[in-house]
């Protein structure tokens, strides 16, 4: 009975998302809209549904159900699993707020949680500031040849493994790295700058890792904007900043929301960049989750922490979508 109740939680979340999708569909009702099987054909439609169902069931729902179930149980040795000590408990979630050892507030993990979310939000804003002008140029102003070269320059660095990229950035930003040597050689600084200790490497590494995740949705959204609208606004005497504020950004809002959502979620769950590029005092929440799983072998507490991180990210994303008046369906349009 207890495990049945635990399984009901993700099922309730799925039902809520289905209701939200149904509600959005009613709001955006199109009487000329053709059905799914009319657009794709019966055979292809069944194949699509089967592939999505397989992906959802075996790669999303079942692993998460197991993790949810695990997070509501105490840490026990294998011989005690399923015995009288294996009871449903909220102790793993409580330990996030109160330390089990001394009963004090768990400031270390709370700080790591909110620090990870805050840095992820800052990285999202930084990525948008970098990608928006580039996406606009590629979609509206650049020639085909220049766009291809720029796209190639963006994609090729991602052929390198993520861990190797993080190590190479660490070598560049280290005290005796290329950047510090150049700064001292040019006489700009007298001593090495501690880029890694001040988390500059963390911001650079996370922004670099998810640059394309922001770029592609932005480019697709801006590229579909009719250039005549921009020309019309320009002919009416609108300054460049007003064209972007009133024409481009409102039109590209779904692409912006999609890119920001993906960058934020991926940054909050990142592991390699924070471990290699974070400062000595930086504690990333995903590293704590990793340690519970593979260092302490405390899978119940690791699962509870992982779901707290997931819940925090989803809550923040839904709040931002609400504030900027973008529906969940628009982010995947």
mmCIF file of C-alpha atoms in Angstrom:
data_model
loop_
_atom_site.group_PDB
_atom_site.id
_atom_site.type_symbol
_atom_site.label_atom_id
_atom_site.label_comp_id
_atom_site.label_asym_id
_atom_site.label_seq_id
_atom_site.Cartn_x
_atom_site.Cartn_y
_atom_site.Cartn_z
ATOM 1 C CA UNK A 1 0.000 0.000 0.000
ATOM 2 C CA UNK A 2 2.830 2.397 0.914
ATOM 3 C CA UNK A 3 4.640 1.778 -2.375
ATOM 4 C CA UNK A 4 1.364 2.225 -4.257
ATOM 5 C CA UNK A 5 0.999 5.672 -2.723
ATOM 6 C CA UNK A 6 4.554 6.546 -3.752
ATOM 7 C CA UNK A 7 3.900 5.468 -7.336
ATOM 8 C CA UNK A 8 0.835 7.701 -7.441
ATOM 9 C CA UNK A 9 2.947 10.876 -7.102
ATOM 10 C CA UNK A 10 4.577 10.826 -10.578
ATOM 11 C CA UNK A 11 1.321 9.571 -12.067
ATOM 12 C CA UNK A 12 -0.424 12.605 -10.616
ATOM 13 C CA UNK A 13 2.270 14.823 -12.166
ATOM 14 C CA UNK A 14 1.657 13.188 -15.560
ATOM 15 C CA UNK A 15 -2.089 13.729 -15.208
ATOM 16 C CA UNK A 16 -1.506 17.406 -14.345
ATOM 17 C CA UNK A 17 0.646 17.865 -17.472
ATOM 18 C CA UNK A 18 -1.994 16.112 -19.608
ATOM 19 C CA UNK A 19 -4.683 18.410 -18.228
ATOM 20 C CA UNK A 20 -2.492 21.446 -18.925
ATOM 21 C CA UNK A 21 -1.939 20.262 -22.524
ATOM 22 C CA UNK A 22 -5.681 19.678 -22.946
ATOM 23 C CA UNK A 23 -6.429 23.136 -21.577
ATOM 24 C CA UNK A 24 -3.938 24.785 -23.940
ATOM 25 C CA UNK A 25 -5.370 22.830 -26.865
ATOM 26 C CA UNK A 26 -8.833 24.196 -26.107
ATOM 27 C CA UNK A 27 -7.491 27.736 -25.929
ATOM 28 C CA UNK A 28 -5.704 27.364 -29.280
ATOM 29 C CA UNK A 29 -8.532 25.504 -31.030
ATOM 30 C CA UNK A 30 -8.336 25.577 -34.822
ATOM 31 C CA UNK A 31 -11.444 24.276 -36.675
ATOM 32 C CA UNK A 32 -9.391 23.578 -39.825
ATOM 33 C CA UNK A 33 -6.732 21.659 -37.909
ATOM 34 C CA UNK A 34 -6.283 18.121 -39.205
ATOM 35 C CA UNK A 35 -5.948 15.185 -36.866
ATOM 36 C CA UNK A 36 -2.674 13.445 -36.046
ATOM 37 C CA UNK A 37 -3.351 10.383 -38.233
ATOM 38 C CA UNK A 38 -4.662 12.555 -41.104
ATOM 39 C CA UNK A 39 -1.370 14.439 -41.204
ATOM 40 C CA UNK A 40 1.004 11.473 -40.777
ATOM 41 C CA UNK A 41 -0.921 8.454 -42.054
ATOM 42 C CA UNK A 42 -2.078 5.505 -39.971
ATOM 43 C CA UNK A 43 1.104 3.395 -40.154
ATOM 44 C CA UNK A 44 3.520 6.264 -39.537
ATOM 45 C CA UNK A 45 1.273 7.639 -36.783
ATOM 46 C CA UNK A 46 1.301 4.286 -34.975
ATOM 47 C CA UNK A 47 5.103 4.108 -35.304
ATOM 48 C CA UNK A 48 5.446 7.626 -33.846
ATOM 49 C CA UNK A 49 3.172 6.797 -30.913
ATOM 50 C CA UNK A 50 4.983 3.491 -30.248
ATOM 51 C CA UNK A 51 8.406 5.193 -30.233
ATOM 52 C CA UNK A 52 7.235 7.965 -27.919
ATOM 53 C CA UNK A 53 5.505 5.459 -25.635
ATOM 54 C CA UNK A 54 8.664 3.312 -25.467
ATOM 55 C CA UNK A 55 10.814 6.362 -24.684
ATOM 56 C CA UNK A 56 8.412 7.642 -22.038
ATOM 57 C CA UNK A 57 7.885 4.276 -20.366
ATOM 58 C CA UNK A 58 11.386 2.767 -20.280
ATOM 59 C CA UNK A 59 13.618 5.854 -20.237
ATOM 60 C CA UNK A 60 11.517 8.308 -18.219
ATOM 61 C CA UNK A 61 8.595 6.873 -16.231
ATOM 62 C CA UNK A 62 9.971 3.547 -14.933
ATOM 63 C CA UNK A 63 13.421 4.865 -13.829
ATOM 64 C CA UNK A 64 11.791 7.852 -12.121
ATOM 65 C CA UNK A 65 9.200 5.647 -10.436
ATOM 66 C CA UNK A 66 11.995 3.532 -9.020
ATOM 67 C CA UNK A 67 13.847 6.609 -7.788
ATOM 68 C CA UNK A 68 10.702 8.053 -6.195
ATOM 69 C CA UNK A 69 10.049 4.779 -4.434
ATOM 70 C CA UNK A 70 13.667 4.606 -3.280
ATOM 71 C CA UNK A 71 13.636 8.133 -1.841
ATOM 72 C CA UNK A 72 10.883 7.253 0.659
ATOM 73 C CA UNK A 73 12.793 4.400 2.272
ATOM 74 C CA UNK A 74 15.625 4.347 4.851
ATOM 75 C CA UNK A 75 19.170 3.385 4.001
ATOM 76 C CA UNK A 76 19.454 -0.326 4.744
ATOM 77 C CA UNK A 77 21.831 -3.118 3.916
ATOM 78 C CA UNK A 78 20.648 -5.586 1.296
ATOM 79 C CA UNK A 79 19.733 -8.218 3.896
ATOM 80 C CA UNK A 80 17.322 -5.799 5.619
ATOM 81 C CA UNK A 81 15.521 -4.645 2.483
ATOM 82 C CA UNK A 82 11.877 -5.689 2.610
ATOM 83 C CA UNK A 83 12.137 -6.501 6.337
ATOM 84 C CA UNK A 84 10.490 -4.811 9.342
ATOM 85 C CA UNK A 85 12.959 -1.889 9.222
ATOM 86 C CA UNK A 86 12.103 -1.151 5.574
ATOM 87 C CA UNK A 87 9.294 1.335 6.230
ATOM 88 C CA UNK A 88 7.932 4.346 4.376
ATOM 89 C CA UNK A 89 9.597 7.492 5.743
ATOM 90 C CA UNK A 90 10.217 11.155 4.975
ATOM 91 C CA UNK A 91 13.570 11.072 6.754
ATOM 92 C CA UNK A 92 15.591 11.464 3.526
ATOM 93 C CA UNK A 93 13.703 14.655 2.607
ATOM 94 C CA UNK A 94 13.877 15.918 6.195
ATOM 95 C CA UNK A 95 17.671 15.519 6.173
ATOM 96 C CA UNK A 96 17.853 18.172 3.461
ATOM 97 C CA UNK A 97 16.575 20.742 5.961
ATOM 98 C CA UNK A 98 17.760 19.296 9.301
ATOM 99 C CA UNK A 99 21.034 17.461 9.771
ATOM 100 C CA UNK A 100 20.364 13.940 11.120
ATOM 101 C CA UNK A 101 23.570 13.943 13.169
ATOM 102 C CA UNK A 102 23.042 17.032 15.385
ATOM 103 C CA UNK A 103 19.531 18.300 14.605
ATOM 104 C CA UNK A 104 20.844 21.644 13.314
ATOM 105 C CA UNK A 105 19.677 23.399 10.146
ATOM 106 C CA UNK A 106 21.482 21.888 7.159
ATOM 107 C CA UNK A 107 22.912 25.180 5.915
ATOM 108 C CA UNK A 108 25.566 23.503 3.757
ATOM 109 C CA UNK A 109 23.134 21.655 1.537
ATOM 110 C CA UNK A 110 20.582 24.477 1.536
ATOM 111 C CA UNK A 111 23.280 26.929 0.406
ATOM 112 C CA UNK A 112 24.480 24.543 -2.304
ATOM 113 C CA UNK A 113 20.896 24.111 -3.539
ATOM 114 C CA UNK A 114 20.124 27.815 -3.881
ATOM 115 C CA UNK A 115 23.637 28.642 -5.132
ATOM 116 C CA UNK A 116 23.262 26.081 -7.932
ATOM 117 C CA UNK A 117 19.875 27.518 -8.955
ATOM 118 C CA UNK A 118 21.144 31.113 -8.811
ATOM 119 C CA UNK A 119 24.268 30.370 -10.884
ATOM 120 C CA UNK A 120 22.175 28.399 -13.391
ATOM 121 C CA UNK A 121 19.868 31.405 -13.756
ATOM 122 C CA UNK A 122 22.878 33.720 -14.240
ATOM 123 C CA UNK A 123 24.335 31.372 -16.878
ATOM 124 C CA UNK A 124 20.970 31.350 -18.668
ATOM 125 C CA UNK A 125 20.916 35.155 -18.807
ATOM 126 C CA UNK A 126 24.548 35.251 -19.983
ATOM 127 C CA UNK A 127 23.881 32.701 -22.729
ATOM 128 C CA UNK A 128 20.856 34.680 -23.925
ATOM 129 C CA UNK A 129 22.920 37.888 -24.027
ATOM 130 C CA UNK A 130 25.562 36.123 -26.145
ATOM 131 C CA UNK A 131 23.261 34.172 -28.436
ATOM 132 C CA UNK A 132 20.498 36.692 -29.185
ATOM 133 C CA UNK A 133 22.543 39.152 -31.311
ATOM 134 C CA UNK A 134 24.311 36.257 -33.020
ATOM 135 C CA UNK A 135 21.037 34.458 -33.780
ATOM 136 C CA UNK A 136 19.491 37.678 -35.092
ATOM 137 C CA UNK A 137 22.442 38.313 -37.395
ATOM 138 C CA UNK A 138 22.438 34.759 -38.717
ATOM 139 C CA UNK A 139 18.657 34.693 -39.229
ATOM 140 C CA UNK A 140 17.991 38.161 -40.595
ATOM 141 C CA UNK A 141 21.149 39.924 -41.718
ATOM 142 C CA UNK A 142 23.894 37.454 -42.612
ATOM 143 C CA UNK A 143 24.504 35.993 -46.077
ATOM 144 C CA UNK A 144 24.114 32.251 -46.602
ATOM 145 C CA UNK A 145 27.859 31.735 -46.818
ATOM 146 C CA UNK A 146 28.545 33.643 -43.576
ATOM 147 C CA UNK A 147 25.745 31.823 -41.773
ATOM 148 C CA UNK A 148 27.195 28.449 -42.784
ATOM 149 C CA UNK A 149 30.665 29.453 -41.577
ATOM 150 C CA UNK A 150 29.308 30.757 -38.284
ATOM 151 C CA UNK A 151 27.239 27.628 -37.748
ATOM 152 C CA UNK A 152 30.261 25.449 -38.469
ATOM 153 C CA UNK A 153 32.382 27.478 -36.041
ATOM 154 C CA UNK A 154 29.737 26.952 -33.371
ATOM 155 C CA UNK A 155 29.286 23.230 -33.943
ATOM 156 C CA UNK A 156 32.883 22.030 -34.446
ATOM 157 C CA UNK A 157 34.042 22.715 -30.820
ATOM 158 C CA UNK A 158 31.283 20.388 -29.642
ATOM 159 C CA UNK A 159 32.979 17.478 -31.336
ATOM 160 C CA UNK A 160 35.351 17.555 -28.345
ATOM 161 C CA UNK A 161 34.356 15.616 -25.256
ATOM 162 C CA UNK A 162 32.781 17.688 -22.448
ATOM 163 C CA UNK A 163 35.399 16.657 -19.874
ATOM 164 C CA UNK A 164 38.243 17.541 -22.232
ATOM 165 C CA UNK A 165 36.654 20.947 -22.853
ATOM 166 C CA UNK A 166 36.432 21.552 -19.104
ATOM 167 C CA UNK A 167 40.073 20.555 -18.595
ATOM 168 C CA UNK A 168 41.225 22.787 -21.448
ATOM 169 C CA UNK A 169 39.346 25.753 -19.942
ATOM 170 C CA UNK A 170 40.929 24.988 -16.578
ATOM 171 C CA UNK A 171 44.374 25.094 -18.159
ATOM 172 C CA UNK A 172 43.580 28.429 -19.789
ATOM 173 C CA UNK A 173 42.217 30.009 -16.604
ATOM 174 C CA UNK A 174 44.735 28.595 -14.105
ATOM 175 C CA UNK A 175 47.191 30.867 -12.272
ATOM 176 C CA UNK A 176 49.965 29.870 -14.691
ATOM 177 C CA UNK A 177 47.575 29.526 -17.613
ATOM 178 C CA UNK A 178 47.691 31.261 -20.955
ATOM 179 C CA UNK A 179 45.323 34.102 -20.000
ATOM 180 C CA UNK A 180 47.193 35.040 -16.822
ATOM 181 C CA UNK A 181 50.527 34.902 -18.630
ATOM 182 C CA UNK A 182 49.155 37.169 -21.356
ATOM 183 C CA UNK A 183 47.757 39.651 -18.824
ATOM 184 C CA UNK A 184 51.055 39.831 -16.940
ATOM 185 C CA UNK A 185 53.071 39.905 -20.166
ATOM 186 C CA UNK A 186 51.083 42.921 -21.380
ATOM 187 C CA UNK A 187 51.505 44.629 -18.026
ATOM 188 C CA UNK A 188 47.754 44.669 -17.292
ATOM 189 C CA UNK A 189 48.203 42.783 -13.998
ATOM 190 C CA UNK A 190 51.175 42.360 -11.689
ATOM 191 C CA UNK A 191 50.100 39.009 -10.274
ATOM 192 C CA UNK A 192 47.967 36.099 -11.538
ATOM 193 C CA UNK A 193 44.203 36.556 -11.257
ATOM 194 C CA UNK A 194 42.425 33.740 -9.434
ATOM 195 C CA UNK A 195 39.819 33.066 -12.127
ATOM 196 C CA UNK A 196 39.001 29.589 -10.833
ATOM 197 C CA UNK A 197 38.718 30.657 -7.198
ATOM 198 C CA UNK A 198 36.264 33.438 -8.085
ATOM 199 C CA UNK A 199 34.142 31.018 -10.152
ATOM 200 C CA UNK A 200 34.879 32.732 -13.471
ATOM 201 C CA UNK A 201 35.764 29.306 -14.849
ATOM 202 C CA UNK A 202 32.433 27.933 -13.630
ATOM 203 C CA UNK A 203 30.436 30.616 -15.449
ATOM 204 C CA UNK A 204 32.527 30.294 -18.609
ATOM 205 C CA UNK A 205 32.398 26.501 -18.591
ATOM 206 C CA UNK A 206 28.632 26.269 -18.096
ATOM 207 C CA UNK A 207 27.924 29.010 -20.658
ATOM 208 C CA UNK A 208 30.186 27.337 -23.202
ATOM 209 C CA UNK A 209 28.721 23.880 -22.573
ATOM 210 C CA UNK A 210 25.136 24.906 -23.376
ATOM 211 C CA UNK A 211 25.647 27.652 -25.933
ATOM 212 C CA UNK A 212 24.128 25.679 -28.791
ATOM 213 C CA UNK A 213 21.145 24.699 -26.657
ATOM 214 C CA UNK A 214 20.262 28.385 -26.523
ATOM 215 C CA UNK A 215 21.359 29.204 -30.070
ATOM 216 C CA UNK A 216 19.224 26.784 -32.081
ATOM 217 C CA UNK A 217 15.782 27.645 -30.604
ATOM 218 C CA UNK A 218 16.591 31.358 -30.878
ATOM 219 C CA UNK A 219 17.781 31.016 -34.470
ATOM 220 C CA UNK A 220 14.728 28.982 -35.495
ATOM 221 C CA UNK A 221 12.352 31.489 -33.909
ATOM 222 C CA UNK A 222 13.984 34.623 -35.353
ATOM 223 C CA UNK A 223 14.565 33.008 -38.771
ATOM 224 C CA UNK A 224 10.816 32.469 -39.283
ATOM 225 C CA UNK A 225 10.072 36.176 -38.706
ATOM 226 C CA UNK A 226 9.069 37.970 -41.933
ATOM 227 C CA UNK A 227 11.780 40.511 -42.781
ATOM 228 C CA UNK A 228 9.087 42.848 -44.127
ATOM 229 C CA UNK A 229 7.892 43.469 -40.565
ATOM 230 C CA UNK A 230 11.342 44.703 -39.590
ATOM 231 C CA UNK A 231 11.596 46.837 -42.733
ATOM 232 C CA UNK A 232 8.147 48.318 -42.075
ATOM 233 C CA UNK A 233 9.099 49.243 -38.513
ATOM 234 C CA UNK A 234 12.333 50.748 -39.773
ATOM 235 C CA UNK A 235 10.489 52.765 -42.451
ATOM 236 C CA UNK A 236 8.165 54.128 -39.774
ATOM 237 C CA UNK A 237 11.196 55.529 -37.971
ATOM 238 C CA UNK A 238 11.466 53.050 -35.115
ATOM 239 C CA UNK A 239 14.974 52.924 -33.565
ATOM 240 C CA UNK A 240 16.803 49.585 -33.509
ATOM 241 C CA UNK A 241 16.140 48.931 -29.847
ATOM 242 C CA UNK A 242 12.408 49.450 -30.312
ATOM 243 C CA UNK A 243 12.340 47.080 -33.284
ATOM 244 C CA UNK A 244 13.823 44.389 -31.096
ATOM 245 C CA UNK A 245 11.590 45.228 -28.110
ATOM 246 C CA UNK A 246 8.282 45.437 -29.997
ATOM 247 C CA UNK A 247 8.794 43.207 -33.050
ATOM 248 C CA UNK A 248 11.569 40.634 -32.782
ATOM 249 C CA UNK A 249 11.506 39.619 -29.114
ATOM 250 C CA UNK A 250 7.695 39.251 -28.829
ATOM 251 C CA UNK A 251 7.698 37.104 -31.962
ATOM 252 C CA UNK A 252 10.662 34.997 -30.790
ATOM 253 C CA UNK A 253 9.312 34.608 -27.248
ATOM 254 C CA UNK A 254 8.608 30.839 -27.602
ATOM 255 C CA UNK A 255 12.156 30.238 -28.863
ATOM 256 C CA UNK A 256 13.604 32.369 -26.072
ATOM 257 C CA UNK A 257 11.556 30.476 -23.475
ATOM 258 C CA UNK A 258 12.565 27.112 -24.935
ATOM 259 C CA UNK A 259 16.289 27.982 -24.991
ATOM 260 C CA UNK A 260 16.248 29.501 -21.502
ATOM 261 C CA UNK A 261 14.395 26.522 -20.053
ATOM 262 C CA UNK A 262 16.838 23.995 -21.499
ATOM 263 C CA UNK A 263 19.957 25.949 -20.519
ATOM 264 C CA UNK A 264 18.686 26.456 -16.971
ATOM 265 C CA UNK A 265 17.703 22.823 -16.435
ATOM 266 C CA UNK A 266 20.919 21.458 -17.944
ATOM 267 C CA UNK A 267 23.097 23.890 -15.977
ATOM 268 C CA UNK A 268 21.414 23.008 -12.683
ATOM 269 C CA UNK A 269 22.012 19.306 -13.376
ATOM 270 C CA UNK A 270 25.555 19.700 -14.672
ATOM 271 C CA UNK A 271 28.324 17.725 -13.009
ATOM 272 C CA UNK A 272 31.559 17.909 -15.004
ATOM 273 C CA UNK A 273 31.948 21.702 -15.352
ATOM 274 C CA UNK A 274 31.257 22.519 -11.647
ATOM 275 C CA UNK A 275 33.670 19.803 -10.495
ATOM 276 C CA UNK A 276 36.531 20.834 -12.770
ATOM 277 C CA UNK A 277 36.002 24.600 -13.020
ATOM 278 C CA UNK A 278 34.412 25.546 -9.690
ATOM 279 C CA UNK A 279 36.412 27.235 -6.954
ATOM 280 C CA UNK A 280 37.688 25.340 -3.900
ATOM 281 C CA UNK A 281 34.797 26.640 -1.772
ATOM 282 C CA UNK A 282 32.123 26.041 -4.428
ATOM 283 C CA UNK A 283 29.728 23.229 -3.582
ATOM 284 C CA UNK A 284 27.443 22.312 -6.485
ATOM 285 C CA UNK A 285 24.249 20.511 -5.527
ATOM 286 C CA UNK A 286 24.595 17.861 -8.233
ATOM 287 C CA UNK A 287 27.996 16.915 -6.779
ATOM 288 C CA UNK A 288 26.299 16.302 -3.412
ATOM 289 C CA UNK A 289 23.756 14.046 -5.109
ATOM 290 C CA UNK A 290 26.568 12.197 -6.889
ATOM 291 C CA UNK A 291 28.451 11.686 -3.623
ATOM 292 C CA UNK A 292 25.394 10.213 -1.919
ATOM 293 C CA UNK A 293 24.950 7.753 -4.779
ATOM 294 C CA UNK A 294 28.518 6.672 -5.482
ATOM 295 C CA UNK A 295 30.597 7.655 -2.439
ATOM 296 C CA UNK A 296 28.268 7.087 0.513
ATOM 297 C CA UNK A 297 26.129 4.513 -1.354
ATOM 298 C CA UNK A 298 23.103 6.171 0.236
ATOM 299 C CA UNK A 299 20.727 5.817 -2.689
ATOM 300 C CA UNK A 300 17.552 6.797 -0.772
ATOM 301 C CA UNK A 301 19.030 10.146 0.282
ATOM 302 C CA UNK A 302 20.562 10.722 -3.162
ATOM 303 C CA UNK A 303 17.197 10.025 -4.794
ATOM 304 C CA UNK A 304 15.435 12.405 -2.402
ATOM 305 C CA UNK A 305 17.964 15.165 -3.114
ATOM 306 C CA UNK A 306 17.698 14.579 -6.861
ATOM 307 C CA UNK A 307 13.937 14.984 -6.725
ATOM 308 C CA UNK A 308 14.210 18.112 -4.608
ATOM 309 C CA UNK A 309 16.487 19.582 -7.286
ATOM 310 C CA UNK A 310 14.067 18.544 -10.019
ATOM 311 C CA UNK A 311 11.110 20.032 -8.132
ATOM 312 C CA UNK A 312 12.985 23.284 -7.507
ATOM 313 C CA UNK A 313 13.940 23.636 -11.176
ATOM 314 C CA UNK A 314 10.419 22.884 -12.408
ATOM 315 C CA UNK A 315 8.900 25.348 -9.929
ATOM 316 C CA UNK A 316 11.295 28.102 -11.002
ATOM 317 C CA UNK A 317 10.756 27.439 -14.717
ATOM 318 C CA UNK A 318 6.961 27.427 -14.343
ATOM 319 C CA UNK A 319 7.161 30.683 -12.363
ATOM 320 C CA UNK A 320 9.258 32.326 -15.081
ATOM 321 C CA UNK A 321 6.897 31.110 -17.825
ATOM 322 C CA UNK A 322 4.009 32.538 -15.852
ATOM 323 C CA UNK A 323 5.738 35.889 -15.330
ATOM 324 C CA UNK A 324 6.636 36.222 -19.034
ATOM 325 C CA UNK A 325 3.210 34.913 -20.115
ATOM 326 C CA UNK A 326 4.505 31.992 -22.150
ATOM 327 C CA UNK A 327 2.584 28.724 -22.075
ATOM 328 C CA UNK A 328 4.301 25.360 -21.687
ATOM 329 C CA UNK A 329 3.164 24.346 -25.167
ATOM 330 C CA UNK A 330 4.822 27.386 -26.759
ATOM 331 C CA UNK A 331 8.256 26.358 -25.441
ATOM 332 C CA UNK A 332 8.191 23.205 -27.597
ATOM 333 C CA UNK A 333 6.528 24.750 -30.633
#
